[in-house]
């Protein structure tokens, strides 16, 4: 089992794998990523193979600093610079014009690259030791729940990867917010940074989280992020007892009564905590093979927008 805890020796070994064209799962502050040298097309191809991810799906490139950013991105528009100043390192991904150095496989042939500077110390140490930008989508099979713990990666990808670096549970638990700048500043994926925070930094932005299924952003495919058990977004008042007995129930602030197994996302009623726990709770309940997972809607404000977006896509699978 290639699972190691994030010691200095383990990071050296992981970086050696990456420099040789290997693929390594590692923690970021959003979810666990499956990384490869973003400038090595054969290494990147191994990510798609391990995930069973369609090749039209472009990857996020993770950089350590401004020097590394300049290797993959052309000079940025002013709004991007302001967002970087405010939110990097952190869970914000920018879609910007790419340099020649970025293989087309990384961007699915697009002239733009999605780039992010992670804050997680293990992710940063790994990029620093490898010395190249790392292309890293979430470390899960395509379309399945995103991993928020190393154990999730072990279960879902196990021997398909060269190494899994364990850095404990991730902080945010939902993916990065994705912002594009052309033709106008637009949020392409709701994520760990709320729209309100972005607008506070750069003023009003458009949002296009659409289900148009243009495969620009597969995190936007209508059916994504799903567990094996069917998910249903419910109002618990309307679920009769006999429907609860075989199912799992997930409440926002209170675990619903009468279910075979039930959890609350945040007993404090905190959307931040709920976002951080969402995939974790769904993984845990899914492993118990309930007939169905009933989830209560959370308030659709701030991080609640990202939570509801993931739930709706999971529901449709
Ligand atoms: P993941 O790495 O699994 O969090 O998914 C990365 C997301 O970023 C996917 O939904 C990608 O389609 C999206 N993305 C990556 N590159 C681009 C790009 N050049 N333009 C628009 N979206 C992108
Ligand atoms: Mg993903």
Short mmCIF file of C-alpha atoms and ligand atoms in Angstrom, two decimals:
data_model
loop_
_atom_site.label_atom_id
_atom_site.label_comp_id
_atom_site.label_asym_id
_atom_site.label_seq_id
_atom_site.Cartn_x
_atom_site.Cartn_y
_atom_site.Cartn_z
CA UNK A 1 0.00 0.00 0.00
CA UNK A 2 1.68 3.24 -1.14
CA UNK A 3 0.19 5.31 1.73
CA UNK A 4 2.76 7.36 3.66
CA UNK A 5 2.47 10.15 6.21
CA UNK A 6 3.84 13.51 5.16
CA UNK A 7 7.36 13.30 6.64
CA UNK A 8 10.32 14.99 5.03
CA UNK A 9 11.58 11.62 3.71
CA UNK A 10 8.17 10.75 2.30
CA UNK A 11 7.99 14.10 0.50
CA UNK A 12 11.44 13.48 -0.99
CA UNK A 13 10.28 10.10 -2.24
CA UNK A 14 7.03 11.58 -3.61
CA UNK A 15 8.94 14.32 -5.42
CA UNK A 16 11.26 11.70 -6.91
CA UNK A 17 8.22 9.81 -8.26
CA UNK A 18 6.86 13.04 -9.74
CA UNK A 19 10.15 13.98 -11.41
CA UNK A 20 10.24 10.52 -13.00
CA UNK A 21 6.77 10.98 -14.48
CA UNK A 22 4.83 9.31 -11.67
CA UNK A 23 1.48 10.26 -10.13
CA UNK A 24 1.13 11.07 -6.45
CA UNK A 25 -1.96 11.92 -4.38
CA UNK A 26 -1.49 14.69 -1.84
CA UNK A 27 -3.58 16.93 0.42
CA UNK A 28 -4.49 20.50 -0.45
CA UNK A 29 -6.68 22.83 1.58
CA UNK A 30 -9.66 21.97 -0.64
CA UNK A 31 -9.63 18.21 -1.33
CA UNK A 32 -6.93 15.60 -2.05
CA UNK A 33 -5.34 16.08 -5.47
CA UNK A 34 -3.80 13.53 -7.83
CA UNK A 35 -0.67 15.26 -9.09
CA UNK A 36 1.75 14.90 -11.98
CA UNK A 37 4.39 17.15 -13.54
CA UNK A 38 2.18 19.57 -15.51
CA UNK A 39 4.88 20.00 -18.16
CA UNK A 40 5.24 16.25 -18.84
CA UNK A 41 2.47 15.10 -21.12
CA UNK A 42 3.00 11.39 -20.45
CA UNK A 43 2.79 11.93 -16.71
CA UNK A 44 -0.42 13.94 -17.19
CA UNK A 45 -1.88 11.15 -19.31
CA UNK A 46 -1.44 8.81 -16.34
CA UNK A 47 -3.77 11.04 -14.31
CA UNK A 48 -6.56 10.60 -16.85
CA UNK A 49 -5.93 6.88 -16.96
CA UNK A 50 -6.03 6.48 -13.17
CA UNK A 51 -9.18 8.59 -12.82
CA UNK A 52 -10.93 7.21 -15.88
CA UNK A 53 -11.39 10.89 -16.70
CA UNK A 54 -12.46 11.86 -20.24
CA UNK A 55 -9.66 13.62 -22.03
CA UNK A 56 -11.73 16.67 -22.85
CA UNK A 57 -11.47 17.58 -19.23
CA UNK A 58 -8.80 20.23 -18.48
CA UNK A 59 -6.81 20.07 -15.25
CA UNK A 60 -5.88 22.65 -12.61
CA UNK A 61 -2.17 23.48 -12.49
CA UNK A 62 -0.74 24.11 -9.00
CA UNK A 63 2.14 26.57 -8.65
CA UNK A 64 4.38 27.54 -5.74
CA UNK A 65 5.12 31.18 -6.49
CA UNK A 66 5.11 33.98 -9.06
CA UNK A 67 8.11 32.53 -10.91
CA UNK A 68 6.36 29.23 -11.44
CA UNK A 69 3.16 31.05 -12.39
CA UNK A 70 5.05 32.83 -15.17
CA UNK A 71 6.12 29.46 -16.61
CA UNK A 72 2.52 28.47 -17.28
CA UNK A 73 0.54 31.73 -17.62
CA UNK A 74 0.94 34.80 -19.86
CA UNK A 75 0.78 38.23 -18.16
CA UNK A 76 -2.47 38.47 -16.22
CA UNK A 77 -5.36 40.95 -16.46
CA UNK A 78 -5.66 43.49 -13.59
CA UNK A 79 -8.66 41.76 -11.99
CA UNK A 80 -6.66 38.51 -11.78
CA UNK A 81 -3.79 40.33 -10.09
CA UNK A 82 -6.14 41.80 -7.51
CA UNK A 83 -7.65 38.41 -6.76
CA UNK A 84 -4.17 36.90 -6.40
CA UNK A 85 -3.19 39.61 -3.95
CA UNK A 86 -6.28 38.95 -1.89
CA UNK A 87 -6.70 35.16 -2.05
CA UNK A 88 -3.40 33.43 -2.92
CA UNK A 89 -2.17 31.16 -1.64
CA UNK A 90 -5.67 29.73 -1.24
CA UNK A 91 -8.68 27.94 -2.75
CA UNK A 92 -9.13 30.16 -5.82
CA UNK A 93 -8.44 28.96 -9.38
CA UNK A 94 -7.91 31.45 -12.20
CA UNK A 95 -8.48 30.62 -15.87
CA UNK A 96 -5.88 32.62 -17.78
CA UNK A 97 -3.96 32.55 -21.09
CA UNK A 98 -1.40 29.74 -21.15
CA UNK A 99 2.23 29.66 -22.22
CA UNK A 100 3.67 27.25 -24.81
CA UNK A 101 5.16 25.20 -21.99
CA UNK A 102 1.76 23.82 -20.96
CA UNK A 103 0.87 20.68 -22.94
CA UNK A 104 -2.49 20.69 -24.73
CA UNK A 105 -3.52 17.60 -22.81
CA UNK A 106 -3.49 19.67 -19.60
CA UNK A 107 -5.86 22.28 -21.02
CA UNK A 108 -7.87 19.97 -23.29
CA UNK A 109 -6.72 22.02 -26.24
CA UNK A 110 -7.94 25.32 -24.77
CA UNK A 111 -5.75 28.44 -25.08
CA UNK A 112 -6.29 29.01 -21.36
CA UNK A 113 -4.95 27.23 -18.29
CA UNK A 114 -6.61 26.92 -14.88
CA UNK A 115 -4.02 27.79 -12.25
CA UNK A 116 -3.95 27.95 -8.48
CA UNK A 117 -1.42 28.55 -5.71
CA UNK A 118 -2.32 26.19 -2.85
CA UNK A 119 -1.87 27.16 0.80
CA UNK A 120 -1.56 23.66 2.25
CA UNK A 121 1.97 23.14 3.63
CA UNK A 122 2.21 19.58 2.29
CA UNK A 123 1.11 20.62 -1.21
CA UNK A 124 3.59 23.50 -1.15
CA UNK A 125 6.44 21.33 0.13
CA UNK A 126 5.77 18.81 -2.61
CA UNK A 127 5.74 21.40 -5.40
CA UNK A 128 8.90 23.00 -3.98
CA UNK A 129 10.73 19.67 -3.83
CA UNK A 130 9.60 18.65 -7.31
CA UNK A 131 10.51 22.05 -8.76
CA UNK A 132 7.76 22.04 -11.41
CA UNK A 133 4.09 23.03 -11.50
CA UNK A 134 1.81 20.09 -10.69
CA UNK A 135 -1.35 19.33 -12.64
CA UNK A 136 -3.73 17.93 -10.06
CA UNK A 137 -7.44 17.21 -10.33
CA UNK A 138 -9.25 15.72 -7.37
CA UNK A 139 -7.91 12.26 -6.47
CA UNK A 140 -11.09 10.31 -7.19
CA UNK A 141 -12.43 8.25 -10.08
CA UNK A 142 -14.22 10.51 -12.56
CA UNK A 143 -17.68 11.57 -11.41
CA UNK A 144 -17.32 10.13 -7.91
CA UNK A 145 -17.20 11.93 -4.53
CA UNK A 146 -14.15 14.12 -3.99
CA UNK A 147 -11.70 12.81 -1.39
CA UNK A 148 -11.19 14.80 1.81
CA UNK A 149 -9.02 12.19 3.56
CA UNK A 150 -6.10 10.02 2.44
CA UNK A 151 -8.19 6.94 3.29
CA UNK A 152 -10.74 7.99 0.65
CA UNK A 153 -7.97 7.99 -1.95
CA UNK A 154 -6.71 4.61 -0.80
CA UNK A 155 -10.19 3.17 -1.17
CA UNK A 156 -10.96 4.76 -4.54
CA UNK A 157 -7.61 4.74 -6.37
CA UNK A 158 -5.40 2.50 -4.20
CA UNK A 159 -2.75 0.75 -6.28
CA UNK A 160 -3.40 2.88 -9.36
CA UNK A 161 -1.17 5.66 -8.01
CA UNK A 162 2.54 5.63 -7.14
CA UNK A 163 2.11 7.13 -3.70
CA UNK A 164 -0.52 8.68 -1.44
CA UNK A 165 0.77 11.32 0.98
CA UNK A 166 -1.38 11.51 4.10
CA UNK A 167 -1.76 15.02 5.51
CA UNK A 168 -4.94 14.42 7.50
CA UNK A 169 -8.41 15.71 6.64
CA UNK A 170 -8.61 18.73 4.33
CA UNK A 171 -9.66 22.12 5.65
CA UNK A 172 -12.33 23.31 3.21
CA UNK A 173 -13.65 20.01 1.90
CA UNK A 174 -15.05 21.54 -1.28
CA UNK A 175 -13.09 22.40 -4.38
CA UNK A 176 -11.65 25.78 -5.29
CA UNK A 177 -13.78 28.54 -6.74
CA UNK A 178 -12.95 28.94 -10.45
CA UNK A 179 -12.90 32.40 -12.05
CA UNK A 180 -12.35 33.21 -15.75
CA UNK A 181 -11.59 36.68 -17.16
CA UNK A 182 -12.60 36.55 -20.81
CA UNK A 183 -14.81 37.87 -22.22
CA UNK A 184 -15.87 39.14 -18.75
CA UNK A 185 -14.97 38.18 -15.20
CA UNK A 186 -17.08 35.09 -14.52
CA UNK A 187 -17.34 32.49 -11.77
CA UNK A 188 -17.30 29.09 -13.53
CA UNK A 189 -17.52 26.95 -10.42
CA UNK A 190 -18.81 27.86 -6.97
CA UNK A 191 -16.28 26.72 -4.39
CA UNK A 192 -14.45 27.37 -1.14
CA UNK A 193 -14.33 31.14 -1.65
CA UNK A 194 -17.78 32.68 -1.71
CA UNK A 195 -18.92 34.95 -4.50
CA UNK A 196 -19.46 37.74 -1.95
CA UNK A 197 -15.76 37.66 -1.01
CA UNK A 198 -14.71 37.84 -4.66
CA UNK A 199 -17.04 40.75 -5.33
CA UNK A 200 -15.71 42.56 -2.26
CA UNK A 201 -12.27 42.42 -3.88
CA UNK A 202 -13.05 43.27 -7.52
CA UNK A 203 -16.68 44.39 -7.74
CA UNK A 204 -19.60 42.62 -9.45
CA UNK A 205 -18.81 39.43 -11.37
CA UNK A 206 -20.93 37.30 -13.67
CA UNK A 207 -21.52 33.69 -12.87
CA UNK A 208 -21.95 30.82 -15.26
CA UNK A 209 -22.38 27.64 -13.28
CA UNK A 210 -24.64 26.48 -16.06
CA UNK A 211 -25.54 22.93 -16.88
CA UNK A 212 -24.85 23.64 -20.51
CA UNK A 213 -22.43 20.72 -20.25
CA UNK A 214 -19.96 22.40 -22.54
CA UNK A 215 -17.18 20.30 -21.09
CA UNK A 216 -15.21 23.41 -20.22
CA UNK A 217 -15.59 22.62 -16.58
CA UNK A 218 -16.62 19.06 -15.76
CA UNK A 219 -17.12 20.12 -12.20
CA UNK A 220 -20.10 21.64 -14.01
CA UNK A 221 -21.42 18.48 -15.61
CA UNK A 222 -24.98 18.10 -14.35
CA UNK A 223 -24.11 14.71 -12.89
CA UNK A 224 -20.95 14.75 -10.81
CA UNK A 225 -19.62 14.32 -7.29
CA UNK A 226 -21.94 11.37 -6.67
CA UNK A 227 -21.71 8.46 -4.20
CA UNK A 228 -22.96 4.95 -5.09
CA UNK A 229 -26.21 5.27 -3.15
CA UNK A 230 -28.76 7.58 -4.79
CA UNK A 231 -28.89 11.02 -3.22
CA UNK A 232 -32.11 12.93 -2.67
CA UNK A 233 -32.39 16.50 -1.46
CA UNK A 234 -35.36 16.51 0.92
CA UNK A 235 -37.36 18.43 3.42
CA UNK A 236 -37.37 15.99 6.37
CA UNK A 237 -40.93 16.97 7.32
CA UNK A 238 -42.15 15.25 4.17
CA UNK A 239 -40.27 11.93 4.51
CA UNK A 240 -42.50 9.29 6.17
CA UNK A 241 -40.98 6.92 8.79
CA UNK A 242 -41.09 3.81 6.55
CA UNK A 243 -38.91 5.61 4.00
CA UNK A 244 -36.36 6.48 6.66
CA UNK A 245 -35.73 2.99 7.98
CA UNK A 246 -33.49 1.80 5.12
CA UNK A 247 -31.96 5.15 4.26
CA UNK A 248 -29.25 7.46 5.59
CA UNK A 249 -30.18 11.02 6.57
CA UNK A 250 -27.98 14.11 6.57
CA UNK A 251 -29.26 17.26 8.26
CA UNK A 252 -27.67 20.68 8.19
CA UNK A 253 -27.59 21.41 11.94
CA UNK A 254 -29.48 18.40 13.36
CA UNK A 255 -29.22 14.67 12.58
CA UNK A 256 -32.72 13.64 11.46
CA UNK A 257 -34.50 11.00 13.61
CA UNK A 258 -35.78 7.63 12.39
CA UNK A 259 -33.08 6.96 9.80
CA UNK A 260 -30.99 3.80 9.71
CA UNK A 261 -28.03 6.14 10.21
CA UNK A 262 -28.01 9.93 10.42
CA UNK A 263 -25.52 12.77 10.66
CA UNK A 264 -25.54 16.56 11.02
CA UNK A 265 -23.19 18.59 8.81
CA UNK A 266 -22.65 21.26 11.47
CA UNK A 267 -24.25 21.26 14.90
CA UNK A 268 -23.24 24.95 15.04
CA UNK A 269 -25.21 25.60 11.85
CA UNK A 270 -21.97 26.80 10.22
CA UNK A 271 -21.81 26.66 6.42
CA UNK A 272 -18.00 26.59 6.58
CA UNK A 273 -18.03 23.51 8.77
CA UNK A 274 -20.79 21.96 6.67
CA UNK A 275 -18.74 22.44 3.48
CA UNK A 276 -15.67 20.95 5.12
CA UNK A 277 -17.61 17.89 6.30
CA UNK A 278 -19.89 17.33 3.29
CA UNK A 279 -17.89 14.82 1.22
CA UNK A 280 -16.53 13.20 4.36
CA UNK A 281 -20.01 12.48 5.69
CA UNK A 282 -21.20 11.24 2.27
CA UNK A 283 -18.19 8.90 2.00
CA UNK A 284 -18.84 7.55 5.47
CA UNK A 285 -22.54 6.94 4.87
CA UNK A 286 -22.05 5.56 1.35
CA UNK A 287 -19.70 2.91 2.77
CA UNK A 288 -22.62 1.64 4.88
CA UNK A 289 -24.57 0.95 1.63
CA UNK A 290 -27.87 2.58 2.58
CA UNK A 291 -30.78 2.29 0.14
CA UNK A 292 -30.59 6.06 -0.35
CA UNK A 293 -29.05 9.14 1.21
CA UNK A 294 -31.52 11.91 2.08
CA UNK A 295 -29.86 15.30 2.50
CA UNK A 296 -31.50 18.43 3.80
CA UNK A 297 -31.01 21.63 1.80
CA UNK A 298 -28.68 24.19 3.40
CA UNK A 299 -29.17 27.98 3.13
CA UNK A 300 -28.11 29.00 -0.42
CA UNK A 301 -25.84 31.84 0.64
CA UNK A 302 -22.05 32.09 0.94
CA UNK A 303 -20.54 28.57 0.95
CA UNK A 304 -24.07 27.16 0.91
CA UNK A 305 -24.12 27.87 -2.84
CA UNK A 306 -21.19 25.48 -3.40
CA UNK A 307 -22.74 22.86 -1.11
CA UNK A 308 -26.10 22.95 -2.91
CA UNK A 309 -24.36 22.90 -6.29
CA UNK A 310 -22.52 19.65 -5.36
CA UNK A 311 -25.69 18.11 -3.92
CA UNK A 312 -27.80 18.86 -6.98
CA UNK A 313 -25.22 17.32 -9.30
CA UNK A 314 -24.91 14.27 -7.04
CA UNK A 315 -28.70 13.96 -6.96
CA UNK A 316 -29.00 13.78 -10.72
CA UNK A 317 -26.55 10.94 -11.15
P1 LIG B 1 -10.86 19.34 -10.46
O1 LIG B 1 -9.40 19.41 -10.75
O2 LIG B 1 -11.38 17.93 -10.40
O3 LIG B 1 -11.22 20.17 -9.28
O4 LIG B 1 -11.54 20.01 -11.71
C1 LIG B 1 -10.93 21.11 -12.30
C2 LIG B 1 -11.92 21.99 -12.91
O5 LIG B 1 -11.32 23.13 -13.53
C3 LIG B 1 -12.63 21.24 -13.98
O6 LIG B 1 -14.02 21.37 -13.83
C4 LIG B 1 -12.05 21.82 -15.21
O7 LIG B 1 -12.83 21.67 -16.33
C5 LIG B 1 -11.86 23.28 -14.84
N1 LIG B 1 -10.92 23.90 -15.78
C6 LIG B 1 -9.65 23.54 -15.94
N2 LIG B 1 -9.07 24.26 -16.94
C7 LIG B 1 -10.02 25.09 -17.43
C8 LIG B 1 -10.03 26.07 -18.49
N3 LIG B 1 -8.95 26.32 -19.24
N4 LIG B 1 -11.20 26.72 -18.71
C9 LIG B 1 -12.28 26.46 -17.96
N5 LIG B 1 -12.32 25.54 -16.96
C10 LIG B 1 -11.21 24.86 -16.69
MG1 LIG B 2 -12.96 16.72 -9.45
#
